[in-house]
PDB file of C-alpha atoms in Angstrom:
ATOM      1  CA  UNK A   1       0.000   0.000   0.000  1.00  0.00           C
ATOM      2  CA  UNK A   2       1.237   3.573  -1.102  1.00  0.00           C
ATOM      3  CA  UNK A   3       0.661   6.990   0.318  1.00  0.00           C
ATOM      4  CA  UNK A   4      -0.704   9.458  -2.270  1.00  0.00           C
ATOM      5  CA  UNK A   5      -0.252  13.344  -1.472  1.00  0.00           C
ATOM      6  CA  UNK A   6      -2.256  15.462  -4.041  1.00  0.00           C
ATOM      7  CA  UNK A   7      -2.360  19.307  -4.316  1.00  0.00           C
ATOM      8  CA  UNK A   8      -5.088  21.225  -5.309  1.00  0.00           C
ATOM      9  CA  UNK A   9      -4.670  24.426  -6.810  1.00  0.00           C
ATOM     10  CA  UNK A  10      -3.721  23.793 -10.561  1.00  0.00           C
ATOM     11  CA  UNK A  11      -3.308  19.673  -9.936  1.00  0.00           C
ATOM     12  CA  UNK A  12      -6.851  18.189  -9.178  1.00  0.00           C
ATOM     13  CA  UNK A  13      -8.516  21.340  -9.711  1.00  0.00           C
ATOM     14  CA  UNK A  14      -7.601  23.494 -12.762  1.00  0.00           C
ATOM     15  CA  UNK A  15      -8.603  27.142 -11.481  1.00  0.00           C
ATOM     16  CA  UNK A  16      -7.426  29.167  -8.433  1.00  0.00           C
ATOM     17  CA  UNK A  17      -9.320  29.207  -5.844  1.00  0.00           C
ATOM     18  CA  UNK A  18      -8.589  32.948  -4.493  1.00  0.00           C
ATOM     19  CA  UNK A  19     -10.157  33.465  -7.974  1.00  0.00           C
ATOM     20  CA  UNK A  20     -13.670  31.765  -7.493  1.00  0.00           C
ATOM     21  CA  UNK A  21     -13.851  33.275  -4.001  1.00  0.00           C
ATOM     22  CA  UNK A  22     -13.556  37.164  -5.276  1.00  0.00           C
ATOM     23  CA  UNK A  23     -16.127  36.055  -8.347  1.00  0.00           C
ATOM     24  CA  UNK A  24     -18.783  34.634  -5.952  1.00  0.00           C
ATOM     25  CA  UNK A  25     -17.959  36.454  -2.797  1.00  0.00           C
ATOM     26  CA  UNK A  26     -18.302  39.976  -4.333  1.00  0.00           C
ATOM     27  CA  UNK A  27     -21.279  39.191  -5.987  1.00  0.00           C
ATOM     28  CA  UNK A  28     -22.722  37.836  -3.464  1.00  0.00           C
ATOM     29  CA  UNK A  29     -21.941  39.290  -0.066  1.00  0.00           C
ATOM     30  CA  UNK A  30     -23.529  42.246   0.799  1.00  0.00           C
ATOM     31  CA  UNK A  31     -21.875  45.559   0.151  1.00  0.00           C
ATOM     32  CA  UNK A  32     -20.389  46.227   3.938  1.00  0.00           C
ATOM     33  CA  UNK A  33     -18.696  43.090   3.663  1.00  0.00           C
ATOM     34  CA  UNK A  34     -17.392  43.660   0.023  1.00  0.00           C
ATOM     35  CA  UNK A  35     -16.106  47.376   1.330  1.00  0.00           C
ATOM     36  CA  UNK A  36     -14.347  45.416   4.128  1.00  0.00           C
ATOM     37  CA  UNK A  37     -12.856  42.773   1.694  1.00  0.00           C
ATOM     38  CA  UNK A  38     -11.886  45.473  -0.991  1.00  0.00           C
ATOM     39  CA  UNK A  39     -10.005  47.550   2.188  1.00  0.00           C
ATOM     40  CA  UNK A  40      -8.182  44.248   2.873  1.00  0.00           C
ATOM     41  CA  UNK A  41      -7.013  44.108  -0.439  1.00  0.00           C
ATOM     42  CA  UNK A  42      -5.897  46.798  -1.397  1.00  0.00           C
ATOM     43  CA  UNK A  43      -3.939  47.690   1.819  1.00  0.00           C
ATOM     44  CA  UNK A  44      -1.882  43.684   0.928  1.00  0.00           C
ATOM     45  CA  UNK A  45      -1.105  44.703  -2.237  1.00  0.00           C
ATOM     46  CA  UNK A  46       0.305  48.988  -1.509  1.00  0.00           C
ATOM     47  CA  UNK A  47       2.096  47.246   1.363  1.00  0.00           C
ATOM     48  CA  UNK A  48       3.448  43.916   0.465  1.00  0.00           C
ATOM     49  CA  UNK A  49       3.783  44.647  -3.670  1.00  0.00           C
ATOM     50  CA  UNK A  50       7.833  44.326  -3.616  1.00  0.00           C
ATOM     51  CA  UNK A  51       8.103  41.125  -1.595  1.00  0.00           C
ATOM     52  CA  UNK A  52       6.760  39.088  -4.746  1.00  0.00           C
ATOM     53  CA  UNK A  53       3.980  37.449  -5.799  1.00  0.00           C
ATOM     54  CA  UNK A  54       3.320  34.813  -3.397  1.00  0.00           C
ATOM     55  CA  UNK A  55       3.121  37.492  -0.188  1.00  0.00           C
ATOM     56  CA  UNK A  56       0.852  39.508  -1.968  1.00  0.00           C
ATOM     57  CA  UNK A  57      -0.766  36.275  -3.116  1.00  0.00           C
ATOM     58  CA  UNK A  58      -0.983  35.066   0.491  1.00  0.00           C
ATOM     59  CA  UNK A  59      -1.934  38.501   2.171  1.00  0.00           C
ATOM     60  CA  UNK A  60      -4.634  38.707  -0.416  1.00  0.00           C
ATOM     61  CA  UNK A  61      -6.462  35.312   0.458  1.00  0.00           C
ATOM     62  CA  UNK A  62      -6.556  36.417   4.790  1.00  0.00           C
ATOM     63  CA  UNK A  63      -7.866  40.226   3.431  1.00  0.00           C
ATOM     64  CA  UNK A  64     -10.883  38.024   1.625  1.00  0.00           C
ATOM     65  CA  UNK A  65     -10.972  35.854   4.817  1.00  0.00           C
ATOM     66  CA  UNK A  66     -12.141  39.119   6.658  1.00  0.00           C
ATOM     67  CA  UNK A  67     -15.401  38.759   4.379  1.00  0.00           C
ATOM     68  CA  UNK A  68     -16.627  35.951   6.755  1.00  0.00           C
ATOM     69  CA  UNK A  69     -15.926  37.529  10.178  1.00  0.00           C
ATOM     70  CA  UNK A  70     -19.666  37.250  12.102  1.00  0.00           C
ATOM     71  CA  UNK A  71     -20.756  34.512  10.147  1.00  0.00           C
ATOM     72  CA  UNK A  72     -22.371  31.428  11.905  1.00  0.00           C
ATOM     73  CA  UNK A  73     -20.861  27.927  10.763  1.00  0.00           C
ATOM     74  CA  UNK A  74     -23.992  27.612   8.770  1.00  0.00           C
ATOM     75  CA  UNK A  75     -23.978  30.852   7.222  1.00  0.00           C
ATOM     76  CA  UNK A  76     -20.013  30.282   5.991  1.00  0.00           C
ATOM     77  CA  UNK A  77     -20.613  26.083   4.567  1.00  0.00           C
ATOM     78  CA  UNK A  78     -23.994  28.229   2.392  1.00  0.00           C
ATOM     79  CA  UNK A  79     -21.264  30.276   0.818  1.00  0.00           C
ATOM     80  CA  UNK A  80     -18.939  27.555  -0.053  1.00  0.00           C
ATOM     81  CA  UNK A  81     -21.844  25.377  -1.012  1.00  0.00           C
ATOM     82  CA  UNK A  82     -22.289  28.015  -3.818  1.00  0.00           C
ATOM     83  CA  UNK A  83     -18.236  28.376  -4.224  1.00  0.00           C
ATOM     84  CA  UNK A  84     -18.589  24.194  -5.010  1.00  0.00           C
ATOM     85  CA  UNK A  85     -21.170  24.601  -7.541  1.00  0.00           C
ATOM     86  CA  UNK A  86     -18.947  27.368  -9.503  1.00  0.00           C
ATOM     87  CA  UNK A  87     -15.667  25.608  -9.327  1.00  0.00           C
ATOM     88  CA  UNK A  88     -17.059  21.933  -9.660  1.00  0.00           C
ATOM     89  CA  UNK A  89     -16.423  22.171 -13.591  1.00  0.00           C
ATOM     90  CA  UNK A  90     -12.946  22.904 -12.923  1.00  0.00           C
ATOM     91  CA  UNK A  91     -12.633  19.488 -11.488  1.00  0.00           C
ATOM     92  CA  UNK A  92      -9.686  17.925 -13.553  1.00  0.00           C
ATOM     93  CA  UNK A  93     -10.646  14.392 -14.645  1.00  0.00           C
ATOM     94  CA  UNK A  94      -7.185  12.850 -15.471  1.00  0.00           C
ATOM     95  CA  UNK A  95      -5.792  13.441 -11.807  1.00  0.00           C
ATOM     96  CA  UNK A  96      -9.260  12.340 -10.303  1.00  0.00           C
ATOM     97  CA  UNK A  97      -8.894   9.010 -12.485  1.00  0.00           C
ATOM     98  CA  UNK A  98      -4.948   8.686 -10.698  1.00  0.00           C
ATOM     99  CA  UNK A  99      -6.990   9.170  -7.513  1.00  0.00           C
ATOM    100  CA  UNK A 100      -9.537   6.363  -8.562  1.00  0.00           C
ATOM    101  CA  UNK A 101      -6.451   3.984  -9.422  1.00  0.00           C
ATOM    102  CA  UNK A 102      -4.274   4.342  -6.183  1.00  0.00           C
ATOM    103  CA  UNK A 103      -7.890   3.566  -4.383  1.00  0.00           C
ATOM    104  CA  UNK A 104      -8.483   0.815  -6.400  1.00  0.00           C
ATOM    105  CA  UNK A 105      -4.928  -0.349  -5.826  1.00  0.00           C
ATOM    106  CA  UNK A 106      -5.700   0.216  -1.667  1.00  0.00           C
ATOM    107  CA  UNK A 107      -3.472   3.276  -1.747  1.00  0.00           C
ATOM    108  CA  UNK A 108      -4.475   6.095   0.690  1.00  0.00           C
ATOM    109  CA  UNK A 109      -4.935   9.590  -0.282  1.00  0.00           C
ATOM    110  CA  UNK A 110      -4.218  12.428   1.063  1.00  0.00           C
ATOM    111  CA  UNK A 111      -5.218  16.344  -0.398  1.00  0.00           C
ATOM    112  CA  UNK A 112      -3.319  18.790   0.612  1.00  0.00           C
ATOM    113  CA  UNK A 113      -4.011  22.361   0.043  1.00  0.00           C
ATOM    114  CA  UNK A 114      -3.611  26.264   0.660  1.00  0.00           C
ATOM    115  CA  UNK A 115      -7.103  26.565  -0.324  1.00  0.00           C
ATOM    116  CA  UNK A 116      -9.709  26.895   2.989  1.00  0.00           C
ATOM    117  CA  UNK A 117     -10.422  23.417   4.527  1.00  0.00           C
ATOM    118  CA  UNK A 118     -14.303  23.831   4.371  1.00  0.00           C
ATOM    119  CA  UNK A 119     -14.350  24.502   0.317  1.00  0.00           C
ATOM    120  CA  UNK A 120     -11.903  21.277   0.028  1.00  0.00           C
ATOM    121  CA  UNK A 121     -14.198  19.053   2.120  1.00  0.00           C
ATOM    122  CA  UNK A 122     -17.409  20.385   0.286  1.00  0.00           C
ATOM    123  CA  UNK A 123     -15.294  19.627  -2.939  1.00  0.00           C
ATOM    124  CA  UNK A 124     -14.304  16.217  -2.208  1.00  0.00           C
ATOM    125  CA  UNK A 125     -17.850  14.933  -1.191  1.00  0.00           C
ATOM    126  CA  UNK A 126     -19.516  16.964  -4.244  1.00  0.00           C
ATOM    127  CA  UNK A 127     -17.213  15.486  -6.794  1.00  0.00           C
ATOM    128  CA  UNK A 128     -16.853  12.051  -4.799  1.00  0.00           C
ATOM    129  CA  UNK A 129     -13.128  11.793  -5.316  1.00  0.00           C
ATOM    130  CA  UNK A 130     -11.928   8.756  -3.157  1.00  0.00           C
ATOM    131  CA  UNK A 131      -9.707  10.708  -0.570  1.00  0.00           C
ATOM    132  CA  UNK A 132      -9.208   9.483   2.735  1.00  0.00           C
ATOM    133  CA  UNK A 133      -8.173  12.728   4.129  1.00  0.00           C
ATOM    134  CA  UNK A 134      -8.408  16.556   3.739  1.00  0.00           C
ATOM    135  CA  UNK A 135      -5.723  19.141   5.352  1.00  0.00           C
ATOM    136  CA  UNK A 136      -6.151  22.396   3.814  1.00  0.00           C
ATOM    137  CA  UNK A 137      -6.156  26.092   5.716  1.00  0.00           C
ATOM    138  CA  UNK A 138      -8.359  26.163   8.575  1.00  0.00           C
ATOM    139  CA  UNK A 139     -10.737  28.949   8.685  1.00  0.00           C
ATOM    140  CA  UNK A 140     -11.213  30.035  12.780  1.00  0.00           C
ATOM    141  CA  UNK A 141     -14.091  30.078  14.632  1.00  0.00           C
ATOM    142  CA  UNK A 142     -14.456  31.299  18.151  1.00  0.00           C
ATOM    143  CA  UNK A 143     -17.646  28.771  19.039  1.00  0.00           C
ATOM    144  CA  UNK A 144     -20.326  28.743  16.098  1.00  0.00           C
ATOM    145  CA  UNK A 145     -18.840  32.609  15.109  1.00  0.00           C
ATOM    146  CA  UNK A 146     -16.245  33.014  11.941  1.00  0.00           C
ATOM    147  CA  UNK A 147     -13.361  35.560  13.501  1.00  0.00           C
ATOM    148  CA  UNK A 148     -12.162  36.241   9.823  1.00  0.00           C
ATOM    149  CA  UNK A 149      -9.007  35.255  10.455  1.00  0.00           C
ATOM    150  CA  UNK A 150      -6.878  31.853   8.881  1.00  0.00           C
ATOM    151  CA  UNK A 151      -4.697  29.705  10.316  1.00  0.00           C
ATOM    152  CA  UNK A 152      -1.126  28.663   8.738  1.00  0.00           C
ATOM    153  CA  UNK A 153      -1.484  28.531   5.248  1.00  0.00           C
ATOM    154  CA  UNK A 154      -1.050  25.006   4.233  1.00  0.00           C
ATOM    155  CA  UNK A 155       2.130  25.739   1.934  1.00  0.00           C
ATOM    156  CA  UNK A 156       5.441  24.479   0.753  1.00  0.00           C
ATOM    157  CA  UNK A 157       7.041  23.041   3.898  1.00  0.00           C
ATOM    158  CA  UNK A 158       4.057  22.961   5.804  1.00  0.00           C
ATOM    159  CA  UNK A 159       2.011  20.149   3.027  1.00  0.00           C
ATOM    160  CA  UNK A 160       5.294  17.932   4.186  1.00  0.00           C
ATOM    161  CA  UNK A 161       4.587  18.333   8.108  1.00  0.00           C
ATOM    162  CA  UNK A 162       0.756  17.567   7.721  1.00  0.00           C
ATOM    163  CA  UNK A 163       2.026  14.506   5.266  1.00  0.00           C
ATOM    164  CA  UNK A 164       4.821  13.315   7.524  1.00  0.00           C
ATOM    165  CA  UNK A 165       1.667  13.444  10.464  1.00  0.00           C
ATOM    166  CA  UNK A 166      -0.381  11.935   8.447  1.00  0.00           C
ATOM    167  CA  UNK A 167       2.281   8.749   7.861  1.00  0.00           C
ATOM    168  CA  UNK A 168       2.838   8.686  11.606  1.00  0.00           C
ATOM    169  CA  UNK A 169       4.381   5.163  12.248  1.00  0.00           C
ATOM    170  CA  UNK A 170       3.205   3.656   9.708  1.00  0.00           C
ATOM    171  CA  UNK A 171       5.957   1.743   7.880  1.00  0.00           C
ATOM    172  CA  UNK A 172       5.276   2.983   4.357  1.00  0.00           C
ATOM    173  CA  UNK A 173       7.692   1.805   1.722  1.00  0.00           C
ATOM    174  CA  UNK A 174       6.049   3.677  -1.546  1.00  0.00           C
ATOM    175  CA  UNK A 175       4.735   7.760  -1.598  1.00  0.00           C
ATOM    176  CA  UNK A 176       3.583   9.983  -4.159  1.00  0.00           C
ATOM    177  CA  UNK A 177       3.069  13.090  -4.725  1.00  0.00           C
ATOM    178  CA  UNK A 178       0.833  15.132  -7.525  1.00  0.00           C
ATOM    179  CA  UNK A 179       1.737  18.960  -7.841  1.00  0.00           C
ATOM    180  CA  UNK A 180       1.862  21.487 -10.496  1.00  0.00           C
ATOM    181  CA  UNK A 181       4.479  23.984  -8.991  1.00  0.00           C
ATOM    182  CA  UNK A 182       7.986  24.761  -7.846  1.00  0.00           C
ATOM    183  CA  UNK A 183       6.588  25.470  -4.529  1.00  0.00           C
ATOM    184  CA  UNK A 184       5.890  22.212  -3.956  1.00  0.00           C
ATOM    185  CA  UNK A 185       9.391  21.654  -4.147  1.00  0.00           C
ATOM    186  CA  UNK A 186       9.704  20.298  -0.491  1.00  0.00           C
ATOM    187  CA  UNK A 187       6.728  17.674  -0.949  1.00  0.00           C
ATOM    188  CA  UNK A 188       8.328  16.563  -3.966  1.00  0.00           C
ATOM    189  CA  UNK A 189      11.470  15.990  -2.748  1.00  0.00           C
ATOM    190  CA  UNK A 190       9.915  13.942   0.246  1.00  0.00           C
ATOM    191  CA  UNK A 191       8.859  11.354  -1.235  1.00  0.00           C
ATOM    192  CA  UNK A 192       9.727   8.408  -3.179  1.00  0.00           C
ATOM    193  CA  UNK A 193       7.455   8.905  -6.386  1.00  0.00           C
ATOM    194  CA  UNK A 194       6.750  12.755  -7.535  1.00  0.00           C
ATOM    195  CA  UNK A 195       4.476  13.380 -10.317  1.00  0.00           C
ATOM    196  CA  UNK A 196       4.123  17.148 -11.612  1.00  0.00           C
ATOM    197  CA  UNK A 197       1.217  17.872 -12.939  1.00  0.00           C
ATOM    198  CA  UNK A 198       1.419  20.864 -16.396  1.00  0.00           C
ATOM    199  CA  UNK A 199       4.411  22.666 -14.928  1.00  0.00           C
ATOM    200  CA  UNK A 200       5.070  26.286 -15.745  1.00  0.00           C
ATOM    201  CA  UNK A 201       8.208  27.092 -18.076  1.00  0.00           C
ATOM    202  CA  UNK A 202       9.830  28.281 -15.806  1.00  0.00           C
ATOM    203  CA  UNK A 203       9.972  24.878 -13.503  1.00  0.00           C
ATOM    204  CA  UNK A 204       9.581  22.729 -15.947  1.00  0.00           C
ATOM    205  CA  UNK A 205      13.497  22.811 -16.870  1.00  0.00           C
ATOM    206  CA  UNK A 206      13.751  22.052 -13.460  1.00  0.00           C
ATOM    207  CA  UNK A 207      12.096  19.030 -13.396  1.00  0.00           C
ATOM    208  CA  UNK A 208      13.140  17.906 -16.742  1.00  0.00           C
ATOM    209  CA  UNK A 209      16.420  17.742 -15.137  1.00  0.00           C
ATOM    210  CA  UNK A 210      15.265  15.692 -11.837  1.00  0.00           C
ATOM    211  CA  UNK A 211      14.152  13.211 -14.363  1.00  0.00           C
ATOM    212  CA  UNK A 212      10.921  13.465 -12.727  1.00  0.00           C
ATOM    213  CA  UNK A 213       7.469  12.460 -14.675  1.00  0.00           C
ATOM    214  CA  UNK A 214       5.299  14.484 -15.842  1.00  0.00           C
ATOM    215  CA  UNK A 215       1.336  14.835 -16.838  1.00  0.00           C
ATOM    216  CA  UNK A 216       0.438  17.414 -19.300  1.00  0.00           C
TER     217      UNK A 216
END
């Protein structure tokens, strides 16, 4: 039995999920909420703009996070209900057919994600990929009440800690990993079988040199 990690963003989904967020969130939640979001963003990008793409990337996603703040539990799964039935097109069918394969072959599967836990869950049970587990960024609650704010973003080194706690003990002799991009440089260098999934030019030279497969 093998140990499957697979990313999300641009692997078994094809969009970006910051993306489908600002097109349904700001056309759907009312206007204080938008004005609150829009602040957010703006203030990551005039601040953060020369540290590169991922910060602003990242500072982006917790300013749209602030969109949630006094939501009930119930009030927050409604919203990515709706995110689920925007983005389920997007599924990508080759890397859900891997997924079917290692299940069939009594492989365990793990996604692993930057995107906000409750969207991935909602994901996997709408699309009925066969994944045995879900660790994506968790969106934090103070009892039944969203406080807007995220916990670590489930990136780069941090996909290998939630995989290496995921392995715990177990004596596993095969892993794999499906990701599109260089920063999931650290999960691919983890384990024993890495897959990249439509790599950018600018990696792909990169992993043409590992040697490493690759799905187009």
């Amino acid at each position: 039995m093998a140990y499957v990690a697979v990313d999300f963003d641009g692997t078994l989904f094809q969009g970006n999920p910051l993306a489908l967020m600002l097109k349904v969130g700001l056309t759907q939640f009312p206007l204080h909420r938008r004005l609150r979001i829009y602040k957010g963003m703006s203030q990551a990008v005039i601040i953060n703009y020369r540290k590169g793409s991922y910060v602003v990337r990242t500072e982006l996603f917790r300013a749209f996070a602030q969109g949630f703040r006094g939501l009930t539990r119930g009030e927050v799964e409604a919203f990515f209900v709706r995110l689920v039935d925007h983005g389920v097109e997007q599924l990508d069918r080759e890397i859900l057919e891997r997924i079917q394969s290692h299940h069939q072959s009594g492989d365990r599967v793990i996604l692993l994600s930057g995107a906000l836990h409750p969207f991935l869950e909602l994901f996997v049970a709408r699309t009925g990929a066969p994944i045995d587990e879900v660790r994506g960024t968790e969106l934090l609650f103070e009892g039944e009440i969203c406080t807007g704010e995220i916990g670590v973003i489930n990136h780069g080194e941090e996909k290998v800690r939630h995989f290496q706690a995921w392995l715990q003990e177990t004596e596993v002799k095969e892993t794999w990993a499906y990701a599109d991009s260089a920063s999931d440089l650290p999960l691919f260098e983890f384990v024993s079988r890495p897959v990249v999934v439509r790599p950018k030019a600018e990696f792909r030279t990169h992993v043409e040199e590992r040697g490493w497969p690759i799905i187009q």
